[in-house]
Amino acid sequence: MTLSRRIYPGAVIGIIGGGQLGKMLAQSALRMGYKVAVLDPSEDAPAKATSDLFINAAFDDEAALKQLGDASDIITYEFENIDGPLLKRMVDEYYVPQGAETLLTLQNRETEKDAVRNSGAKVVPFEKVSGDGDVKAFAEQEGWPVIVKTATGGYDGKGQYLVESEDDLEKEPIPYGDTQFIAEKYLDLEREVSLTVARSADGKTIVFPLQENLHRNQILYRTIAPSRIDRQKDAEAEVEKIMNKLHFAGVFTVEFFIDKSGELYVNEIAPRPHNSAHHTIESCNISQFDAHILALTNQPMPEIRQHKRAVMMNLLGQDLDRLGDALYDHPEWHVHLYGKSARKPERKMGHMTILTDDVEDTLEKLKTDFEKEG
Ligand code: ADP
Ligand code: MG
């Protein structure tokens, strides 16, 4: 484990990844007086606009990563699919308070779920599968439906197969040879929630209010904070167990499922800022991005207070198409656009946060504004 030290404003924070998370991290860092270096393969990455040094290179370009390391006093990432051995070498050579071990564990759903289960926190029953026979055997034990997920590289529901029965396995073959897969019991969900926590390099933690997440096509669609059902303490207890087993520094988010009987399960962990905590920019005393910078640079962190309830919605390509200029008719909406040049359906182009005293009313209004045509 890396020794903690305080990094003062003026220092350079190097960020691997320059998407919207990198951009919002950089905005917090710049505001606090740090300088920012960013590495991203895309020429017009959102965080290019918020960096003092922008290195346009692939995530597996070792020379470019070294250039980032040499230019920075501290390294972090906004992106979790970094090549493991390369990240290990970065950890050996540079100050990377998050280390490599946790990221390596979380990069693979099987090792991730194993680690969570071994910590004593509850996970949905799962099994590694490498053929239809394994899936059937798993279903015989746990019951249908089953969800088969790629163990690596999946996000926003990519690489997932919902299997209702044996017949489905024939209808939609799973490409077992391409990568590793796990089968998981498919739950009848009551709710999905997430807990965002920041842990400083010397081990202090602060916790944001439990967030309630609504998904559509397996992409986060709305976040309501705080969650309309209060499981804050239960979620904190699960995170505590995980923190006793895995090293965390900076901000991370644990996603949970709640089933119809009220059972709380850990789904997955993102060791970086998370879409469901974007509302913290406007609704809390410090944002998840501020918290990440404070935690990594080992500065004191305030206890989190939320000023007002928040509803966050993602702005996907199709939402911008549908809304057009109407997006600007609502001064009460906090609209964030990430500055991505290509607008594509289902691509996260931005998000917006609405602070409200009446969550149900706000959700209803968003429905009328965004769903009149579809
Ligand atoms: P990703 O890495 O793509 O976010 P997740 O495992 O979080 O993958 O799955 C995405 C979404 O799919 C979840 O937020 C949930 O809505 C749904 N889902 C995934 N696994 C299950 C499950 N076992 N039971 C019910 N719904 C699930
Ligand atoms: Mg997820």
Short mmCIF file of C-alpha atoms and ligand atoms in Angstrom, two decimals:
data_model
loop_
_atom_site.label_atom_id
_atom_site.label_comp_id
_atom_site.label_asym_id
_atom_site.label_seq_id
_atom_site.Cartn_x
_atom_site.Cartn_y
_atom_site.Cartn_z
CA MET A 1 0.00 0.00 0.00
CA THR A 2 1.21 3.47 -0.85
CA LEU A 3 2.06 5.82 1.99
CA SER A 4 -0.36 8.68 2.24
CA ARG A 5 0.85 12.20 1.88
CA ARG A 6 -0.78 15.58 1.43
CA ILE A 7 -0.65 17.06 -2.04
CA TYR A 8 -1.06 20.84 -2.04
CA PRO A 9 -2.69 23.09 -4.66
CA GLY A 10 -0.25 23.96 -7.42
CA ALA A 11 0.56 20.27 -7.88
CA VAL A 12 -0.42 18.44 -11.06
CA ILE A 13 -3.14 15.80 -10.94
CA GLY A 14 -2.85 13.30 -13.79
CA ILE A 15 -6.10 11.66 -14.91
CA ILE A 16 -6.21 8.52 -17.05
CA GLY A 17 -9.33 9.05 -19.16
CA GLY A 18 -10.83 12.28 -20.44
CA GLY A 19 -14.56 11.55 -20.71
CA GLN A 20 -17.21 13.46 -18.78
CA LEU A 21 -16.02 12.02 -15.46
CA GLY A 22 -12.49 13.21 -16.18
CA LYS A 23 -13.81 16.61 -17.20
CA MET A 24 -15.85 17.12 -14.04
CA LEU A 25 -12.95 15.86 -11.90
CA ALA A 26 -10.67 18.33 -13.63
CA GLN A 27 -13.13 21.16 -13.02
CA SER A 28 -13.05 20.47 -9.28
CA ALA A 29 -9.27 20.15 -9.26
CA LEU A 30 -8.77 23.37 -11.22
CA ARG A 31 -11.13 25.26 -8.95
CA MET A 32 -9.09 24.15 -5.94
CA GLY A 33 -5.89 25.39 -7.55
CA TYR A 34 -4.42 22.18 -8.92
CA LYS A 35 -3.17 21.72 -12.43
CA VAL A 36 -4.51 18.89 -14.54
CA ALA A 37 -2.97 16.51 -17.07
CA VAL A 38 -5.25 14.14 -19.00
CA LEU A 39 -4.60 11.12 -21.20
CA ASP A 40 -7.34 9.98 -23.58
CA PRO A 41 -7.43 8.20 -26.95
CA SER A 42 -10.08 10.52 -28.36
CA GLU A 43 -8.81 13.69 -30.04
CA ASP A 44 -11.73 15.74 -28.78
CA ALA A 45 -12.25 14.14 -25.39
CA PRO A 46 -14.49 16.28 -23.12
CA ALA A 47 -11.65 16.81 -20.62
CA LYS A 48 -9.32 18.21 -23.25
CA ALA A 49 -10.98 21.57 -22.59
CA THR A 50 -10.24 21.37 -18.87
CA SER A 51 -6.62 20.21 -18.92
CA ASP A 52 -3.31 22.05 -18.76
CA LEU A 53 -1.69 19.12 -20.55
CA PHE A 54 -3.61 16.81 -22.86
CA ILE A 55 -1.98 13.61 -24.06
CA ASN A 56 -3.82 12.09 -26.99
CA ALA A 57 -2.89 8.40 -26.78
CA ALA A 58 -4.31 4.94 -26.32
CA PHE A 59 -4.82 3.59 -22.78
CA ASP A 60 -2.24 0.87 -23.47
CA ASP A 61 0.43 3.24 -24.81
CA GLU A 62 3.11 2.78 -22.17
CA ALA A 63 5.28 5.67 -23.33
CA ALA A 64 2.30 8.02 -23.18
CA LEU A 65 1.33 6.78 -19.70
CA LYS A 66 4.90 7.44 -18.59
CA GLN A 67 4.67 10.93 -20.07
CA LEU A 68 1.52 11.46 -17.96
CA GLY A 69 3.29 10.06 -14.88
CA ASP A 70 6.37 12.24 -15.36
CA ALA A 71 4.19 15.35 -15.76
CA SER A 72 2.06 14.64 -12.66
CA ASP A 73 2.49 14.65 -8.88
CA ILE A 74 -0.38 12.22 -8.37
CA ILE A 75 -2.26 9.89 -10.72
CA THR A 76 -5.90 8.85 -10.76
CA TYR A 77 -8.31 7.40 -13.32
CA GLU A 78 -11.87 7.96 -14.44
CA PHE A 79 -11.99 4.76 -16.40
CA GLU A 80 -11.68 1.25 -15.07
CA ASN A 81 -10.64 -0.87 -18.01
CA ILE A 82 -6.97 0.07 -17.86
CA ASP A 83 -4.53 -2.68 -18.74
CA GLY A 84 -3.67 -4.35 -15.41
CA PRO A 85 0.09 -4.97 -15.78
CA LEU A 86 0.54 -1.42 -17.12
CA LEU A 87 -1.29 0.08 -14.16
CA LYS A 88 0.91 -2.00 -11.82
CA ARG A 89 4.01 -0.49 -13.40
CA MET A 90 2.49 2.99 -12.98
CA VAL A 91 1.89 2.24 -9.29
CA ASP A 92 5.54 1.18 -8.89
CA GLU A 93 6.88 4.32 -10.52
CA TYR A 94 4.43 7.07 -9.61
CA TYR A 95 2.15 8.16 -6.76
CA VAL A 96 -1.15 6.36 -7.41
CA PRO A 97 -2.98 6.34 -4.05
CA GLN A 98 -5.73 4.08 -5.40
CA GLY A 99 -3.17 1.38 -6.14
CA ALA A 100 -3.75 -1.37 -8.69
CA GLU A 101 -5.09 -4.31 -6.65
CA THR A 102 -8.67 -3.15 -6.12
CA LEU A 103 -9.04 -2.09 -9.73
CA LEU A 104 -7.75 -5.46 -10.92
CA THR A 105 -10.21 -7.28 -8.65
CA LEU A 106 -13.14 -5.14 -9.80
CA GLN A 107 -12.27 -5.37 -13.50
CA ASN A 108 -13.60 -8.92 -13.56
CA ARG A 109 -17.16 -9.59 -12.35
CA GLU A 110 -16.19 -13.01 -11.03
CA THR A 111 -13.30 -11.81 -8.86
CA GLU A 112 -15.36 -8.73 -7.92
CA LYS A 113 -18.32 -10.78 -6.67
CA ASP A 114 -16.01 -13.28 -4.98
CA ALA A 115 -14.28 -10.46 -3.10
CA VAL A 116 -17.60 -8.91 -2.05
CA ARG A 117 -18.94 -12.29 -0.91
CA ASN A 118 -15.73 -13.03 1.00
CA SER A 119 -16.05 -9.70 2.79
CA GLY A 120 -19.34 -10.93 4.25
CA ALA A 121 -21.52 -8.58 2.18
CA LYS A 122 -24.43 -10.15 0.33
CA VAL A 123 -24.33 -10.77 -3.43
CA VAL A 124 -26.88 -12.31 -5.78
CA PRO A 125 -26.09 -16.03 -6.34
CA PHE A 126 -23.73 -16.35 -9.32
CA GLU A 127 -21.50 -18.89 -10.99
CA LYS A 128 -18.84 -18.84 -13.66
CA VAL A 129 -20.22 -20.41 -16.89
CA SER A 130 -18.50 -21.53 -20.06
CA GLY A 131 -21.36 -23.22 -21.92
CA ASP A 132 -25.14 -23.72 -22.03
CA GLY A 133 -24.78 -26.82 -19.86
CA ASP A 134 -23.38 -24.68 -17.03
CA VAL A 135 -26.20 -22.16 -17.38
CA LYS A 136 -28.81 -24.94 -17.22
CA ALA A 137 -27.14 -26.49 -14.17
CA PHE A 138 -27.10 -23.06 -12.49
CA ALA A 139 -30.78 -22.51 -13.30
CA GLU A 140 -31.69 -25.93 -11.91
CA GLN A 141 -30.19 -24.82 -8.64
CA GLU A 142 -31.36 -21.20 -8.53
CA GLY A 143 -34.39 -21.20 -10.85
CA TRP A 144 -35.11 -19.28 -14.06
CA PRO A 145 -34.71 -16.54 -15.21
CA VAL A 146 -30.95 -16.20 -15.25
CA ILE A 147 -28.86 -13.29 -16.50
CA VAL A 148 -25.57 -14.15 -18.20
CA LYS A 149 -23.00 -11.35 -18.15
CA THR A 150 -19.58 -10.89 -19.66
CA ALA A 151 -17.04 -10.95 -16.84
CA THR A 152 -14.91 -8.17 -18.30
CA GLY A 153 -15.42 -4.95 -20.18
CA GLY A 154 -19.21 -4.69 -19.76
CA TYR A 155 -20.98 -1.40 -19.02
CA ASP A 156 -24.49 0.04 -19.49
CA GLY A 157 -25.81 -3.51 -19.86
CA LYS A 158 -23.49 -4.40 -22.74
CA GLY A 159 -22.57 -8.08 -22.97
CA GLN A 160 -25.61 -9.25 -20.98
CA TYR A 161 -28.14 -11.96 -21.89
CA LEU A 162 -31.42 -12.40 -20.08
CA VAL A 163 -32.29 -16.09 -20.27
CA GLU A 164 -35.89 -16.86 -19.31
CA SER A 165 -35.76 -20.56 -20.12
CA GLU A 166 -33.77 -23.24 -21.93
CA ASP A 167 -35.37 -22.19 -25.22
CA ASP A 168 -33.78 -18.75 -25.00
CA LEU A 169 -30.33 -20.32 -25.05
CA GLU A 170 -31.07 -21.62 -28.54
CA LYS A 171 -32.76 -18.44 -29.76
CA GLU A 172 -29.86 -16.19 -28.78
CA PRO A 173 -26.56 -18.06 -28.59
CA ILE A 174 -24.06 -16.72 -26.06
CA PRO A 175 -20.53 -16.24 -27.51
CA TYR A 176 -18.79 -18.26 -24.77
CA GLY A 177 -15.54 -18.59 -26.70
CA ASP A 178 -14.98 -14.81 -26.90
CA THR A 179 -14.61 -14.03 -23.22
CA GLN A 180 -15.48 -15.25 -19.71
CA PHE A 181 -19.07 -15.18 -18.53
CA ILE A 182 -20.94 -15.47 -15.26
CA ALA A 183 -24.56 -16.50 -14.72
CA GLU A 184 -26.51 -14.67 -12.06
CA LYS A 185 -29.96 -15.21 -10.61
CA TYR A 186 -32.30 -12.67 -12.20
CA LEU A 187 -34.16 -10.85 -9.46
CA ASP A 188 -37.59 -9.36 -9.47
CA LEU A 189 -36.36 -5.95 -8.40
CA GLU A 190 -38.19 -3.65 -6.04
CA ARG A 191 -35.57 -0.93 -6.37
CA GLU A 192 -31.96 -0.16 -7.30
CA VAL A 193 -29.90 2.10 -5.07
CA SER A 194 -26.28 3.20 -4.88
CA LEU A 195 -24.03 4.55 -2.17
CA THR A 196 -21.16 6.90 -2.95
CA VAL A 197 -18.33 7.06 -0.44
CA ALA A 198 -15.04 8.95 -0.38
CA ARG A 199 -12.06 7.54 1.50
CA SER A 200 -9.00 9.68 2.01
CA ALA A 201 -5.53 8.35 1.45
CA ASP A 202 -5.12 8.08 5.24
CA GLY A 203 -8.36 6.20 5.78
CA LYS A 204 -11.06 8.72 6.75
CA THR A 205 -14.40 8.29 5.04
CA ILE A 206 -17.42 10.41 4.22
CA VAL A 207 -20.69 9.11 2.81
CA PHE A 208 -23.23 10.69 0.45
CA PRO A 209 -26.99 10.10 0.78
CA LEU A 210 -28.24 6.82 -0.66
CA GLN A 211 -29.30 7.28 -4.28
CA GLU A 212 -32.23 5.60 -6.00
CA ASN A 213 -31.59 4.68 -9.61
CA LEU A 214 -34.05 4.04 -12.41
CA HIS A 215 -32.71 2.29 -15.51
CA ARG A 216 -33.99 2.06 -19.06
CA ASN A 217 -32.47 -0.36 -21.52
CA GLN A 218 -29.98 -1.04 -18.72
CA ILE A 219 -28.68 2.54 -18.90
CA LEU A 220 -29.12 4.84 -15.92
CA TYR A 221 -32.13 7.01 -16.66
CA ARG A 222 -32.97 8.90 -13.47
CA THR A 223 -31.42 9.23 -10.04
CA ILE A 224 -33.43 10.39 -7.05
CA ALA A 225 -31.48 11.51 -4.00
CA PRO A 226 -32.06 10.68 -1.28
CA SER A 227 -33.66 7.37 -2.21
CA ARG A 228 -37.41 7.19 -1.56
CA ILE A 229 -36.83 4.15 0.60
CA ASP A 230 -34.40 4.58 3.43
CA ARG A 231 -31.79 1.83 3.50
CA GLN A 232 -28.87 4.20 4.16
CA LYS A 233 -27.67 2.42 7.30
CA ASP A 234 -27.95 -1.06 5.76
CA ALA A 235 -26.03 0.04 2.69
CA GLU A 236 -23.35 1.70 4.84
CA ALA A 237 -22.95 -1.53 6.82
CA GLU A 238 -22.38 -3.51 3.61
CA VAL A 239 -19.84 -0.96 2.36
CA GLU A 240 -18.05 -1.09 5.69
CA LYS A 241 -17.52 -4.85 5.26
CA ILE A 242 -16.18 -4.36 1.75
CA MET A 243 -13.83 -1.57 2.88
CA ASN A 244 -12.36 -3.92 5.48
CA LYS A 245 -11.28 -6.28 2.70
CA LEU A 246 -10.49 -4.05 -0.27
CA HIS A 247 -8.31 -0.94 -0.35
CA PHE A 248 -10.12 2.18 -1.51
CA ALA A 249 -8.84 5.70 -1.97
CA GLY A 250 -10.87 8.53 -3.47
CA VAL A 251 -14.48 8.24 -4.38
CA PHE A 252 -16.25 4.98 -5.19
CA THR A 253 -19.84 3.87 -5.62
CA VAL A 254 -21.47 0.60 -4.65
CA GLU A 255 -24.58 -0.36 -6.65
CA PHE A 256 -27.24 -2.40 -4.84
CA PHE A 257 -30.34 -4.37 -5.75
CA ILE A 258 -33.35 -4.57 -3.45
CA ASP A 259 -35.69 -7.46 -4.20
CA LYS A 260 -39.42 -7.70 -3.49
CA SER A 261 -38.79 -9.18 -0.06
CA GLY A 262 -36.61 -6.21 0.86
CA GLU A 263 -33.32 -8.11 0.69
CA LEU A 264 -30.34 -5.86 -0.12
CA TYR A 265 -27.64 -7.24 -2.45
CA VAL A 266 -24.41 -5.67 -3.65
CA ASN A 267 -24.45 -5.59 -7.46
CA GLU A 268 -21.18 -3.98 -8.47
CA ILE A 269 -18.59 -1.41 -7.42
CA ALA A 270 -17.19 1.47 -9.45
CA PRO A 271 -13.86 2.68 -8.01
CA ARG A 272 -14.26 6.18 -9.51
CA PRO A 273 -16.89 8.93 -9.77
CA HIS A 274 -20.29 7.53 -10.76
CA ASN A 275 -23.18 8.77 -12.87
CA SER A 276 -25.65 8.31 -10.00
CA ALA A 277 -23.78 10.88 -7.87
CA HIS A 278 -23.74 13.72 -10.41
CA HIS A 279 -26.56 15.42 -8.47
CA THR A 280 -24.06 16.12 -5.67
CA ILE A 281 -22.64 19.01 -7.75
CA GLU A 282 -25.72 21.08 -6.96
CA SER A 283 -27.43 19.28 -4.11
CA CYS A 284 -24.60 18.79 -1.58
CA ASN A 285 -22.02 20.92 0.23
CA ILE A 286 -19.27 19.25 -1.82
CA SER A 287 -19.64 17.18 -4.98
CA GLN A 288 -18.40 13.64 -5.55
CA PHE A 289 -15.68 15.20 -7.75
CA ASP A 290 -14.55 17.59 -5.01
CA ALA A 291 -14.58 14.65 -2.61
CA HIS A 292 -12.39 12.60 -4.91
CA ILE A 293 -9.78 15.34 -5.19
CA LEU A 294 -9.85 16.12 -1.44
CA ALA A 295 -9.58 12.42 -0.58
CA LEU A 296 -6.73 11.64 -2.96
CA THR A 297 -4.72 14.70 -2.02
CA ASN A 298 -5.33 13.75 1.61
CA GLN A 299 -7.00 16.98 2.68
CA PRO A 300 -9.64 17.17 5.40
CA MET A 301 -13.12 16.40 4.09
CA PRO A 302 -16.34 17.89 5.46
CA GLU A 303 -19.23 15.73 6.56
CA ILE A 304 -21.73 15.58 3.70
CA ARG A 305 -24.89 17.65 3.90
CA GLN A 306 -27.53 17.65 1.18
CA HIS A 307 -29.23 21.04 0.84
CA LYS A 308 -32.19 19.86 -1.14
CA ARG A 309 -33.69 16.75 -2.74
CA ALA A 310 -32.51 16.12 -6.27
CA VAL A 311 -33.66 14.42 -9.41
CA MET A 312 -30.94 13.82 -12.01
CA MET A 313 -31.62 12.73 -15.53
CA ASN A 314 -29.16 11.75 -18.18
CA LEU A 315 -29.32 13.57 -21.49
CA LEU A 316 -28.78 10.95 -24.17
CA GLY A 317 -28.44 11.79 -27.86
CA GLN A 318 -32.16 11.22 -28.46
CA ASP A 319 -33.14 13.46 -25.55
CA LEU A 320 -31.25 16.38 -27.05
CA ASP A 321 -32.85 15.71 -30.44
CA ARG A 322 -36.30 15.67 -28.90
CA LEU A 323 -35.86 18.71 -26.69
CA GLY A 324 -33.99 21.04 -29.02
CA ASP A 325 -34.02 24.62 -27.76
CA ALA A 326 -36.63 23.80 -25.10
CA LEU A 327 -33.69 22.63 -23.00
CA TYR A 328 -32.88 26.28 -22.43
CA ASP A 329 -36.40 27.31 -21.42
CA HIS A 330 -35.91 25.99 -17.92
CA PRO A 331 -33.59 28.14 -15.85
CA GLU A 332 -34.42 25.92 -12.88
CA TRP A 333 -32.76 22.93 -14.55
CA HIS A 334 -29.03 22.59 -13.98
CA VAL A 335 -28.00 21.47 -17.44
CA HIS A 336 -24.54 19.95 -18.01
CA LEU A 337 -23.39 19.25 -21.54
CA TYR A 338 -20.12 17.39 -21.82
CA GLY A 339 -19.01 18.80 -25.17
CA LYS A 340 -18.93 15.53 -27.10
CA SER A 341 -18.84 16.27 -30.79
CA ALA A 342 -20.81 13.31 -32.13
CA ARG A 343 -24.40 13.08 -30.97
CA LYS A 344 -25.58 9.46 -31.01
CA PRO A 345 -28.72 7.85 -29.63
CA GLU A 346 -28.06 6.20 -26.25
CA ARG A 347 -24.80 8.14 -25.89
CA LYS A 348 -24.49 10.14 -22.68
CA MET A 349 -24.18 13.71 -23.99
CA GLY A 350 -24.90 15.42 -20.70
CA HIS A 351 -27.12 15.31 -17.65
CA MET A 352 -29.27 17.66 -15.67
CA THR A 353 -30.16 18.03 -12.05
CA ILE A 354 -33.33 19.51 -10.64
CA LEU A 355 -33.50 20.50 -6.98
CA THR A 356 -37.00 20.02 -5.67
CA ASP A 357 -39.26 19.81 -2.63
CA ASP A 358 -41.61 17.49 -4.48
CA VAL A 359 -39.87 14.58 -6.18
CA GLU A 360 -43.07 12.99 -7.52
CA ASP A 361 -44.16 16.23 -9.12
CA THR A 362 -40.73 16.77 -10.70
CA LEU A 363 -40.68 13.22 -12.09
CA GLU A 364 -44.15 13.78 -13.53
CA LYS A 365 -43.11 17.08 -15.16
CA LEU A 366 -40.01 15.49 -16.68
CA LYS A 367 -42.23 12.82 -18.13
CA THR A 368 -44.42 15.38 -19.87
CA ASP A 369 -41.45 17.36 -21.14
CA PHE A 370 -39.41 14.43 -22.37
CA GLU A 371 -41.89 11.78 -23.31
CA LYS A 372 -44.60 13.53 -25.26
CA GLU A 373 -43.28 12.06 -28.49
CA GLY A 374 -41.96 8.82 -27.34
P1 ADP B 1 -23.31 -2.83 -16.01
O1 ADP B 1 -21.88 -3.08 -15.74
O2 ADP B 1 -23.64 -2.89 -17.45
O3 ADP B 1 -23.85 -1.62 -15.29
P2 ADP B 1 -25.00 -4.35 -14.18
O4 ADP B 1 -24.69 -5.69 -13.64
O5 ADP B 1 -25.03 -3.22 -13.23
O6 ADP B 1 -24.04 -4.11 -15.40
O7 ADP B 1 -26.42 -4.47 -14.91
C1 ADP B 1 -27.06 -3.35 -15.52
C2 ADP B 1 -28.53 -3.33 -15.11
O8 ADP B 1 -29.20 -4.54 -15.51
C3 ADP B 1 -28.74 -3.26 -13.62
O9 ADP B 1 -28.63 -1.94 -13.12
C4 ADP B 1 -30.16 -3.84 -13.49
O10 ADP B 1 -31.13 -2.87 -13.87
C5 ADP B 1 -30.16 -4.95 -14.53
N1 ADP B 1 -29.71 -6.22 -13.89
C6 ADP B 1 -28.44 -6.70 -13.88
N2 ADP B 1 -28.35 -7.85 -13.18
C7 ADP B 1 -29.57 -8.11 -12.71
C8 ADP B 1 -30.12 -9.17 -11.90
N3 ADP B 1 -29.38 -10.17 -11.45
N4 ADP B 1 -31.45 -9.12 -11.60
C9 ADP B 1 -32.22 -8.10 -12.06
N5 ADP B 1 -31.77 -7.08 -12.83
C10 ADP B 1 -30.45 -7.07 -13.16
MG MG B 2 -24.15 -1.32 -13.25
#
